[in-house]
Amino acid sequence: MATYSVPSRVREGAATPITDLDRYREAWAHAERDPNGFWLEVARERLRWRKEPTRGLDGDFDSIMDGPLSWFGDGTLNVCENCVDRHAAAHGDRVAILWEGDDPSETRTLTYRELHREVQKAANALRELGLKKGERAIIYMGMVPEAAIAMLACARIGAIHSVVFGGFSAEALRDRVRDCGAELVITQDWGLRGGKKIPLKSVVDEAVTGEPGVKKVLVYRRTGDEVGWDEDRDVWWHDAVGSASETHEAPALEAEHPLFILYTSGSTGRPKGVVHTSGGYLTYVSYTHATVFDLRPDDVYACVADVGWITGHSYIVYGPLANGATTLMFESIPTHPSPARYWDLVARHRVTIFYTAPTALRALAAQGNEHVLAHDRSSLRVLGTVGEPINPEAWEWYFGVVGEGRCNVVDTWWQTETGGIAISPIAPATPTKPGSATHPLPGILPSLRTPEGKLVRGPGQGLLCLDHPWPGQARTVWGDHERFVSTYFAHVPGVYFTGDGCRRDEDGYYWITGRVDDVLNVSGHRMGTAEFESALVAVEEVAEAAVVGYPHPVKGQGVYAYVVPQPGETIDEAKLTAACRTSIGAHARLDRVQVVPGLPKTRSGKVMRRILRKIAEGAGDELGDISTLADPSVVDKIKAGAILEG
Ligand code: WT7
């Protein structure tokens, strides 16, 4: 069956499903030759517009410093209406959200009709609480359907949501509340994950106390356990949403109206509030979700990420719902109550498309195949990975053991900033090579560059850049467009710099090699070395700290901290761990800590991270020339004390 209905006027156009390599080449060439024509066709075909756009792209990378790009600038639409109302009308009984709780016996389903009712009530409740178009709401929740409902309700009224992953600390949450100027925080009493209770409301209390900007805190009751309560500020979801009217007229919003802000780590400073807008983003996630995964009407699609990350935004909520699909929300973790959880989930819900991170596959493969083999996986058709490079062994395990050698594996490369999948196989069309993200999707024009910005042609290695705008890309950094420009467009003027290194082989296949900046990727979680370092140097006994990543067999990267004590002080490792947890969150763990007498620095005082990285990965004998260091002897002292096993 076709992925979506194709009216006659576009039978051979941009919206035709890509089922083979020729069709892929054709679509890619079309988007390269005529990006506006290609994307306007996709946008009109896939979305319901209140006012159909006639304009494609306005602006370009060369003039990005003058202001954000715009796609479909004269169009208007409502994102929530696109994700819910039109499907409720066309197939209201289809399951929109299939939810499985931390305890596998706890499940819920919301049909499109039910979801429609819930988002209308939630939208009315948000309006009642005073939230208006353009104002910001922070969503700090676990994986419950109400998190998606909250996102959609914000989108419906034109409020800008910023979902903060439920593992972030109160300090990190407060930073985000302040940075975006949130009026409202939406949370739940407690979260439930892997059998553990997470005190979400209490973290919110700590974060927003003394923050005058936050007028209301809306609290969904998940576990019913005790929470603190501020009568003036706190409102129960079941009261506010429960009593709200069931009809809400979705307003038409400009295509470039901001949809959400999502904070993500960079190589320097505090996390950036990446801004995504409405029409272009929704066009892009709808198109890529349908195309890459070969979406069919009866699919049961399961992406087991968290809505706190971009994967959850684009491929649990907005992409699948824009496509009228059944999307699974999973509250738990892959090893609860046993390492068979994912495959049990697949069997019970007859999942057809499954999307996860390589780190989970590596962890599960290590637990033995019997956990997989004990469950029926015959429903599976497409297997996706995202978040980090997948090593060929993990790829083969996924393909051979999980997928019984008969499913398409799609290794999808993208970023918070790209909004959606950018380099990836298209399930039915692209011949794969284990470990390669294969080819750019239509509209994505990758290039490899030397550090000086020179083009690498043909096979070779370089910095991965994207040379032409695409509708799903981030428009700016919240409140700081200059930072947006200097982060992504200063390395190589005129193109978008991804921060990743990449190799292109003789067949034109792309192999992402990982970050080339000071961003860590630990179990698919993106964290900045600078965030760790600022947490560490705030510890009284610490004089200086440098944090680098090193290859870790399961997590992809581990976190290696070099710490210089204050004169005469000793370092308590537990205190360092606590500092990172307090400043960033529970997921910010230090894998290795080494107390060192000093850091290798140039004569101008710059820390030579290259050297620290080499030592951390156990390659301290390949340091090359270190004569430019202010004090080369420090290197031998670090090497002598290095912790070698990762
Ligand atoms: C960074 C972006 C994309 C959603 C989840 C992560 C790395 C992502 C792949 C892949 C190799 C990958 C890159 C990228 N990455 N997918 N398939 N192969 N590397 O989003 O937190 O913004 O992180 O994740 O290094 O720059 P994010």
Coordinates of N, CA and C in Angstrom, one line a residue, residues 237-317:
W237 N -3.7 19.0 37.1 CA -4.1 18.8 35.7 C -5.5 18.3 35.7
H238 N -5.9 17.3 36.6 CA -7.2 16.8 36.5 C -8.3 17.8 36.9
D239 N -7.9 18.8 37.6 CA -8.8 19.9 37.9 C -9.0 20.9 36.7
A240 N -7.8 21.4 36.3 CA -7.8 22.4 35.2 C -8.3 21.8 33.9
V241 N -7.7 20.7 33.5 CA -8.0 20.1 32.2 C -9.3 19.4 32.3
G242 N -9.5 18.7 33.5 CA -10.7 17.9 33.7 C -12.0 18.8 33.5
S243 N -11.9 20.0 34.0 CA -13.2 20.8 33.9 C -13.2 21.7 32.7
A244 N -12.2 21.6 31.8 CA -12.2 22.6 30.7 C -13.2 22.1 29.6
S245 N -13.5 23.1 28.8 CA -14.5 22.8 27.7 C -13.8 21.9 26.7
E246 N -14.6 21.1 26.0 CA -14.1 20.1 25.1 C -14.0 20.6 23.7
T247 N -14.3 21.8 23.4 CA -14.1 22.3 22.1 C -13.2 23.5 22.1
H248 N -12.3 23.5 21.2 CA -11.3 24.6 21.1 C -11.0 24.9 19.6
E249 N -11.3 26.1 19.2 CA -11.1 26.4 17.8 C -9.6 26.7 17.6
A250 N -8.9 25.9 16.8 CA -7.5 26.1 16.6 C -7.2 27.3 15.7
P251 N -6.5 28.3 16.2 CA -6.2 29.5 15.4 C -5.2 29.2 14.3
A252 N -5.3 30.0 13.2 CA -4.2 29.9 12.1 C -3.0 30.6 12.6
L253 N -1.8 30.0 12.5 CA -0.6 30.7 12.9 C 0.3 30.8 11.7
E254 N 1.2 31.8 11.7 CA 2.2 32.0 10.6 C 3.1 30.7 10.6
A255 N 3.5 30.4 9.4 CA 4.4 29.3 9.2 C 5.7 29.4 10.0
E256 N 6.2 30.6 10.2 CA 7.4 30.8 10.9 C 7.1 31.1 12.4
H257 N 5.9 30.9 12.9 CA 5.7 31.1 14.3 C 6.5 30.0 15.1
P258 N 7.2 30.4 16.1 CA 8.0 29.4 16.9 C 7.1 28.3 17.5
L259 N 7.6 27.1 17.3 CA 6.8 26.0 17.8 C 7.4 25.5 19.1
F260 N 8.7 25.4 19.2 CA 9.3 25.0 20.5 C 10.8 25.5 20.5
I261 N 11.3 25.5 21.8 CA 12.7 25.8 22.1 C 13.2 24.5 22.7
L262 N 14.3 24.0 22.3 CA 14.9 22.8 22.9 C 16.3 23.1 23.2
Y263 N 16.7 23.0 24.5 CA 18.1 23.3 24.9 C 19.0 22.1 24.6
T264 N 20.1 22.5 24.0 CA 21.1 21.5 23.7 C 22.5 22.0 24.0
S265 N 23.4 21.0 24.3 CA 24.8 21.4 24.7 C 25.6 21.7 23.5
G266 N 26.5 22.6 23.7 CA 27.5 23.0 22.7 C 28.9 22.8 23.3
S267 N 29.9 23.3 22.5 CA 31.3 23.1 23.0 C 31.6 24.2 24.1
T268 N 30.9 25.3 24.1 CA 31.2 26.3 25.1 C 30.0 26.7 25.8
G269 N 30.1 27.2 27.0 CA 29.0 28.0 27.7 C 27.9 27.1 28.1
R270 N 26.8 27.8 28.4 CA 25.5 27.1 28.8 C 24.8 26.6 27.5
P271 N 24.0 25.6 27.8 CA 23.2 25.0 26.6 C 22.4 26.1 25.9
K272 N 22.3 25.9 24.6 CA 21.6 26.9 23.8 C 20.1 26.5 23.6
G273 N 19.3 27.5 23.5 CA 17.9 27.2 23.2 C 17.6 27.2 21.7
V274 N 17.7 26.1 21.2 CA 17.5 25.9 19.7 C 16.0 26.2 19.4
V275 N 15.7 27.0 18.4 CA 14.4 27.4 18.1 C 13.9 26.7 16.8
H276 N 12.8 26.0 16.9 CA 12.2 25.4 15.7 C 10.8 26.1 15.5
T277 N 10.5 26.2 14.2 CA 9.2 26.9 13.9 C 8.2 25.9 13.3
S278 N 7.1 26.4 12.8 CA 5.9 25.6 12.6 C 5.9 24.9 11.2
G279 N 5.7 25.6 10.2 CA 5.4 25.0 8.9 C 6.5 24.2 8.3
G280 N 7.7 24.8 8.3 CA 8.9 24.1 7.8 C 9.2 22.8 8.6
Y281 N 9.2 23.0 9.9 CA 9.5 21.9 10.8 C 8.5 20.7 10.5
L282 N 7.3 21.0 10.5 CA 6.3 20.0 10.4 C 6.3 19.3 9.0
T283 N 6.6 20.1 8.0 CA 6.7 19.5 6.7 C 7.9 18.5 6.7
Y284 N 9.0 19.0 7.3 CA 10.2 18.1 7.3 C 10.1 16.9 8.1
V285 N 9.5 16.9 9.3 CA 9.4 15.7 10.1 C 8.4 14.8 9.5
S286 N 7.3 15.3 9.0 CA 6.3 14.5 8.3 C 6.9 13.7 7.1
Y287 N 7.6 14.5 6.3 CA 8.2 13.9 5.1 C 9.2 12.8 5.5
T288 N 10.1 13.2 6.4 CA 11.2 12.2 6.7 C 10.7 11.0 7.4
H289 N 9.7 11.2 8.3 CA 9.2 10.1 9.0 C 8.5 9.1 8.0
A290 N 7.7 9.6 7.1 CA 7.1 8.7 6.2 C 8.0 8.1 5.2
T291 N 9.0 8.8 4.8 CA 10.0 8.4 3.7 C 11.0 7.4 4.3
V292 N 11.7 7.8 5.3 CA 12.8 6.9 5.8 C 12.3 5.6 6.3
F293 N 11.1 5.6 7.1 CA 10.6 4.4 7.7 C 9.6 3.7 6.8
D294 N 9.4 4.2 5.6 CA 8.4 3.5 4.7 C 7.1 3.3 5.4
L295 N 6.6 4.4 6.0 CA 5.4 4.3 6.8 C 4.1 3.9 6.0
R296 N 3.4 2.9 6.6 CA 2.2 2.4 6.0 C 1.0 2.6 7.0
P297 N -0.2 2.7 6.5 CA -1.3 3.0 7.3 C -1.5 2.1 8.6
D298 N -1.2 0.9 8.4 CA -1.5 0.0 9.6 C -0.2 -0.3 10.4
D299 N 0.8 0.6 10.3 CA 2.0 0.4 11.1 C 1.7 0.7 12.6
V300 N 2.5 -0.1 13.4 CA 2.6 0.3 14.8 C 4.0 0.7 15.0
Y301 N 4.2 2.0 15.2 CA 5.5 2.6 15.1 C 5.9 2.9 16.6
A302 N 7.1 2.4 16.9 CA 7.6 2.6 18.3 C 9.0 3.2 18.3
C303 N 9.1 4.5 18.8 CA 10.4 5.1 19.0 C 10.5 5.2 20.5
V304 N 11.6 4.5 21.0 CA 11.7 4.4 22.5 C 12.6 5.4 23.1
A305 N 12.6 6.6 22.5 CA 13.4 7.7 23.0 C 12.5 8.4 24.1
D306 N 13.0 9.6 24.6 CA 12.2 10.4 25.5 C 11.8 11.7 24.9
V307 N 10.6 12.2 25.2 CA 10.2 13.4 24.6 C 11.1 14.6 25.0
G308 N 12.0 14.4 26.0 CA 12.9 15.5 26.4 C 14.0 15.8 25.4
W309 N 14.1 14.9 24.4 CA 15.2 15.1 23.4 C 14.5 15.3 22.1
I310 N 15.3 15.8 21.1 CA 14.7 16.1 19.8 C 14.1 14.8 19.1
T311 N 14.7 13.7 19.4 CA 14.1 12.5 18.8 C 12.7 12.3 19.2
G312 N 12.4 12.6 20.5 CA 11.0 12.5 20.9 C 10.1 13.5 20.3
H313 N 10.6 14.7 20.2 CA 9.8 15.7 19.5 C 9.4 15.3 18.1
S314 N 10.4 15.0 17.3 CA 10.2 14.8 15.9 C 9.7 13.5 15.5
Y315 N 10.1 12.4 16.3 CA 9.7 11.1 15.8 C 8.9 10.2 16.9
I316 N 8.5 10.9 18.0 CA 7.4 10.3 18.8 C 6.2 11.1 18.6
V317 N 6.3 12.4 18.6 CA 5.1 13.3 18.6 C 4.8 13.8 17.2

